[in-house]
Each structure stands twice: as structure tokens, then as C-alpha cells.
mmCIF file of C-alpha atoms in Angstrom:
data_model
loop_
_atom_site.group_PDB
_atom_site.id
_atom_site.type_symbol
_atom_site.label_atom_id
_atom_site.label_comp_id
_atom_site.label_asym_id
_atom_site.label_seq_id
_atom_site.Cartn_x
_atom_site.Cartn_y
_atom_site.Cartn_z
ATOM 1 C CA MET A 188 -39.382 294.997 98.223
ATOM 2 C CA THR A 189 -39.603 296.087 94.634
ATOM 3 C CA GLN A 190 -37.181 298.050 92.677
ATOM 4 C CA VAL A 191 -38.694 300.340 90.322
ATOM 5 C CA THR A 192 -37.822 302.976 87.630
ATOM 6 C CA VAL A 193 -39.077 306.590 87.915
ATOM 7 C CA ARG A 194 -39.154 308.912 84.730
ATOM 8 C CA PHE A 195 -39.370 312.180 86.463
ATOM 9 C CA TYR A 196 -39.259 313.656 90.010
ATOM 10 C CA LYS A 197 -39.161 317.188 90.690
ATOM 11 C CA GLN A 198 -38.704 319.107 93.799
ATOM 12 C CA GLY A 199 -38.478 322.771 93.924
ATOM 13 C CA ASP A 200 -36.173 323.778 90.860
ATOM 14 C CA LYS A 201 -34.373 320.273 90.843
ATOM 15 C CA VAL A 202 -35.548 317.648 88.544
ATOM 16 C CA TRP A 203 -34.378 314.106 88.581
ATOM 17 C CA ARG A 204 -35.031 311.646 85.703
ATOM 18 C CA ASP A 205 -34.670 307.879 85.095
ATOM 19 C CA PHE A 206 -33.549 306.728 88.494
ATOM 20 C CA LYS A 207 -34.109 303.337 90.095
ATOM 21 C CA ALA A 208 -35.686 303.311 93.732
ATOM 22 C CA GLU A 209 -37.017 300.883 96.146
ATOM 23 C CA LEU A 210 -40.800 300.586 96.668
ATOM 24 C CA ILE A 211 -41.755 300.985 100.034
ATOM 25 C CA LYS A 212 -45.674 301.725 100.400
ATOM 26 C CA ARG A 213 -48.451 302.097 97.728
ATOM 27 C CA TYR A 214 -51.091 304.950 97.985
ATOM 28 C CA GLU A 215 -54.129 305.614 95.908
ATOM 29 C CA ASN A 216 -52.304 307.779 93.271
ATOM 30 C CA SER A 217 -48.779 307.646 94.448
ATOM 31 C CA ALA A 218 -46.076 305.709 95.948
ATOM 32 C CA MET A 219 -43.416 305.961 98.800
ATOM 33 C CA LEU A 220 -39.741 305.040 97.341
ATOM 34 C CA ASP A 221 -36.422 304.505 99.168
ATOM 35 C CA ILE A 222 -33.859 306.388 97.316
ATOM 36 C CA SER A 223 -30.870 305.349 99.626
ATOM 37 C CA GLU A 224 -29.321 302.884 96.979
ATOM 38 C CA SER A 225 -30.188 305.378 94.202
ATOM 39 C CA GLU A 226 -27.071 307.002 92.759
ATOM 40 C CA VAL A 227 -28.996 309.819 90.951
ATOM 41 C CA PHE A 228 -29.147 311.382 94.256
ATOM 42 C CA SER A 229 -26.357 313.002 96.125
ATOM 43 C CA LYS A 230 -25.610 312.248 99.952
ATOM 44 C CA ILE A 231 -27.056 315.784 100.917
ATOM 45 C CA GLU A 232 -30.237 315.232 98.976
ATOM 46 C CA LYS A 233 -30.623 312.169 100.737
ATOM 47 C CA GLN A 234 -30.180 313.514 103.746
ATOM 48 C CA GLU A 235 -32.752 316.168 103.146
ATOM 49 C CA PHE A 236 -35.132 313.897 101.812
ATOM 50 C CA ASN A 237 -34.493 311.319 104.826
ATOM 51 C CA ASN A 238 -33.908 308.745 102.014
ATOM 52 C CA LEU A 239 -37.766 308.728 101.206
ATOM 53 C CA ILE A 240 -39.600 310.380 98.456
ATOM 54 C CA VAL A 241 -43.299 310.285 97.349
ATOM 55 C CA VAL A 242 -43.919 310.015 93.579
ATOM 56 C CA SER A 243 -46.916 309.797 91.517
ATOM 57 C CA LYS A 244 -47.835 306.700 90.192
ATOM 58 C CA LYS A 245 -47.821 308.198 86.805
ATOM 59 C CA ALA A 246 -44.274 308.803 86.866
ATOM 60 C CA ILE A 247 -43.345 305.237 87.627
ATOM 61 C CA VAL A 248 -42.547 302.907 84.612
ATOM 62 C CA GLU A 249 -43.491 299.694 86.010
ATOM 63 C CA LYS A 250 -46.895 299.705 86.401
ATOM 64 C CA ARG A 251 -47.840 296.334 87.642
ATOM 65 C CA ALA A 252 -45.387 296.910 90.755
ATOM 66 C CA VAL A 253 -47.276 300.081 91.923
ATOM 67 C CA ALA A 254 -50.843 298.781 91.185
ATOM 68 C CA GLY A 255 -51.123 296.299 93.675
ATOM 69 C CA ILE A 256 -54.377 294.559 94.440
ATOM 70 C CA ASP A 257 -57.229 296.832 95.604
ATOM 71 C CA ASP A 258 -61.090 296.729 95.339
ATOM 72 C CA SER A 259 -60.996 298.554 91.956
ATOM 73 C CA ASP A 260 -58.880 295.305 90.612
ATOM 74 C CA ILE A 261 -61.400 292.777 92.273
ATOM 75 C CA LEU A 262 -64.500 295.000 90.688
ATOM 76 C CA LYS A 263 -62.867 294.873 87.314
ATOM 77 C CA THR A 264 -62.314 291.120 87.424
ATOM 78 C CA SER A 265 -66.213 290.753 88.699
ATOM 79 C CA VAL A 266 -67.551 292.870 85.854
ATOM 80 C CA ASN A 267 -65.445 291.021 83.201
ATOM 81 C CA ASN A 268 -66.531 287.833 84.492
ATOM 82 C CA GLY A 269 -70.131 289.019 84.366
ATOM 83 C CA LEU A 270 -69.609 290.438 80.768
ATOM 84 C CA ASP A 271 -67.978 287.131 79.668
ATOM 85 C CA LYS A 272 -71.136 285.286 81.014
ATOM 86 C CA ILE A 273 -73.362 287.602 79.166
ATOM 87 C CA SER A 274 -71.230 287.055 75.988
ATOM 88 C CA LYS A 275 -71.576 283.430 76.389
ATOM 89 C CA LYS A 276 -75.341 283.384 76.640
ATOM 90 C CA ARG A 277 -75.650 285.819 73.492
ATOM 91 C CA LYS A 278 -73.136 283.367 71.577
ATOM 92 C CA GLU A 279 -75.556 280.616 72.574
ATOM 93 C CA ALA A 280 -78.548 282.363 71.481
ATOM 94 C CA ARG A 281 -77.196 283.191 67.940
ATOM 95 C CA ALA A 282 -76.157 279.559 67.837
ATOM 96 C CA LYS A 283 -79.689 278.532 68.298
ATOM 97 C CA TYR A 284 -81.105 280.651 65.608
ATOM 98 C CA ALA A 285 -78.411 279.948 62.769
ATOM 99 C CA PRO A 286 -80.332 276.978 61.650
ATOM 100 C CA GLY A 287 -83.459 279.033 61.189
ATOM 101 C CA ILE A 288 -81.679 281.860 59.875
ATOM 102 C CA ALA A 289 -80.025 279.657 57.186
ATOM 103 C CA GLU A 290 -83.407 277.836 56.030
ATOM 104 C CA ALA A 291 -84.699 281.268 55.839
ATOM 105 C CA ALA A 292 -82.149 282.751 53.768
ATOM 106 C CA SER A 293 -82.634 280.121 51.104
ATOM 107 C CA GLN A 294 -86.243 280.636 50.756
ATOM 108 C CA CYS A 295 -86.469 284.421 51.208
ATOM 109 C CA ASP A 296 -85.400 287.352 48.911
ATOM 110 C CA THR A 297 -84.579 289.989 51.229
ATOM 111 C CA LEU A 298 -83.033 290.580 54.545
ATOM 112 C CA ILE A 299 -86.237 291.977 56.188
ATOM 113 C CA ASP A 300 -88.230 288.938 55.184
ATOM 114 C CA ILE A 301 -85.482 286.936 56.830
ATOM 115 C CA ALA A 302 -85.830 288.841 60.027
ATOM 116 C CA LYS A 303 -89.762 289.049 60.041
ATOM 117 C CA ARG A 304 -89.450 285.048 59.751
ATOM 118 C CA VAL A 305 -87.018 284.321 62.474
ATOM 119 C CA GLY A 306 -88.596 287.112 64.576
ATOM 120 C CA LYS A 307 -85.365 288.864 65.044
ATOM 121 C CA SER A 308 -83.966 292.151 63.835
ATOM 122 C CA THR A 309 -81.976 292.662 60.769
ATOM 123 C CA SER A 310 -78.745 293.450 62.786
ATOM 124 C CA PHE A 311 -79.156 290.118 64.772
ATOM 125 C CA VAL A 312 -79.687 288.225 61.567
ATOM 126 C CA LYS A 313 -76.351 289.779 59.817
ATOM 127 C CA ARG A 314 -74.376 289.067 62.896
ATOM 128 C CA VAL A 315 -75.391 285.413 63.094
ATOM 129 C CA ALA A 316 -74.865 285.019 59.402
ATOM 130 C CA ASN A 317 -71.498 286.616 59.756
ATOM 131 C CA GLU A 318 -70.546 284.398 62.582
ATOM 132 C CA PHE A 319 -71.931 281.236 61.128
ATOM 133 C CA GLU A 320 -70.912 282.268 57.273
ATOM 134 C CA ILE A 321 -74.678 281.846 56.114
ATOM 135 C CA LYS A 322 -75.240 283.496 52.825
ATOM 136 C CA LEU A 323 -77.606 286.254 52.799
ATOM 137 C CA PRO A 324 -79.562 287.733 50.017
ATOM 138 C CA ARG A 325 -78.020 290.777 48.353
ATOM 139 C CA ARG A 326 -81.232 292.655 48.424
ATOM 140 C CA ASN A 327 -82.703 294.645 51.500
ATOM 141 C CA ASN A 328 -86.130 295.625 51.224
ATOM 142 C CA GLY A 329 -86.044 295.878 47.568
ATOM 143 C CA HIS A 330 -82.812 298.067 47.432
ATOM 144 C CA GLU A 331 -79.526 296.753 46.630
ATOM 145 C CA GLU A 332 -77.060 296.494 49.769
ATOM 146 C CA ILE A 333 -74.274 298.708 49.779
ATOM 147 C CA ALA A 334 -70.905 297.016 49.163
ATOM 148 C CA SER A 335 -69.154 298.400 52.242
ATOM 149 C CA ARG A 336 -71.628 296.698 54.706
#
């Protein structure tokens, strides 16, 4: 199947590090490996283990090999697709408000006045101005803007 590298395997008081083995079966948090071709194990150890060991997925270097395709990956994909759609809609909404914010920014003295005129929050106005490079007034409700913002 697939050859993987195991960082660490412990059985009793013996420890094996950095060896290669053949991936046979994936489990939820572990994987069954064939060690018959591995040079780290002695012949007696291979016979004791029946050429098979079960190792935690955390101990395996090649994460993609042991990940497989399971329901959690499908769920993550659908969630990501949903988030992308929401992100796209929000970007379209910001693009829709950009001309109004640009016009209001040229006529108003404060950020709050712009937000009231457009009917949106000051953070939304700042986000749109930042994304579409609209110059906003330096004063926010009569107080100077902090330079770090």
C-alpha cells in the first residue's frame, strides 16, 4: 500500500524511532502497519509482533497518508464552501456600499457622520474604506483618531 515513516513506537521497555513501515489499515486515531520489510526490528521481534503493529497517527510523519477520506474531511469541505459563499456575499455587500461611503466621506467631517449617513456601523465603514482605499476623515466624533487604528 503506502510506506510511512514512524517517529516513535514503544512496546514495554523497548523503543523504536524513525523507521519505515507499510500502511495496511487506517483507524480513527491509529494505523496498522506491516513491519516485515523494516530493518529496525529484529527477526524475533517481527515474529513476536506477527509482522504487524498498531501505531498512533500522531507518531506517523506522513499525515496525508494516514488521514484518508472520512466524514470529517467531507464536513470540513462543506463548511469551507459555505464560509466561502458567505465571504463572497459580504464582499459583494461591501462593494455595493463603497460608492455611498466615498461620497459621504467627501462631505462629512467625522467617521460617525459617515456611518449615520450610510446606515452602517463605523467598523463596516472602516472595512469598506480599507478594502476600496477610500480616504476617511481623521476625526471620529470630535476626537482625533489613534494612529495605530
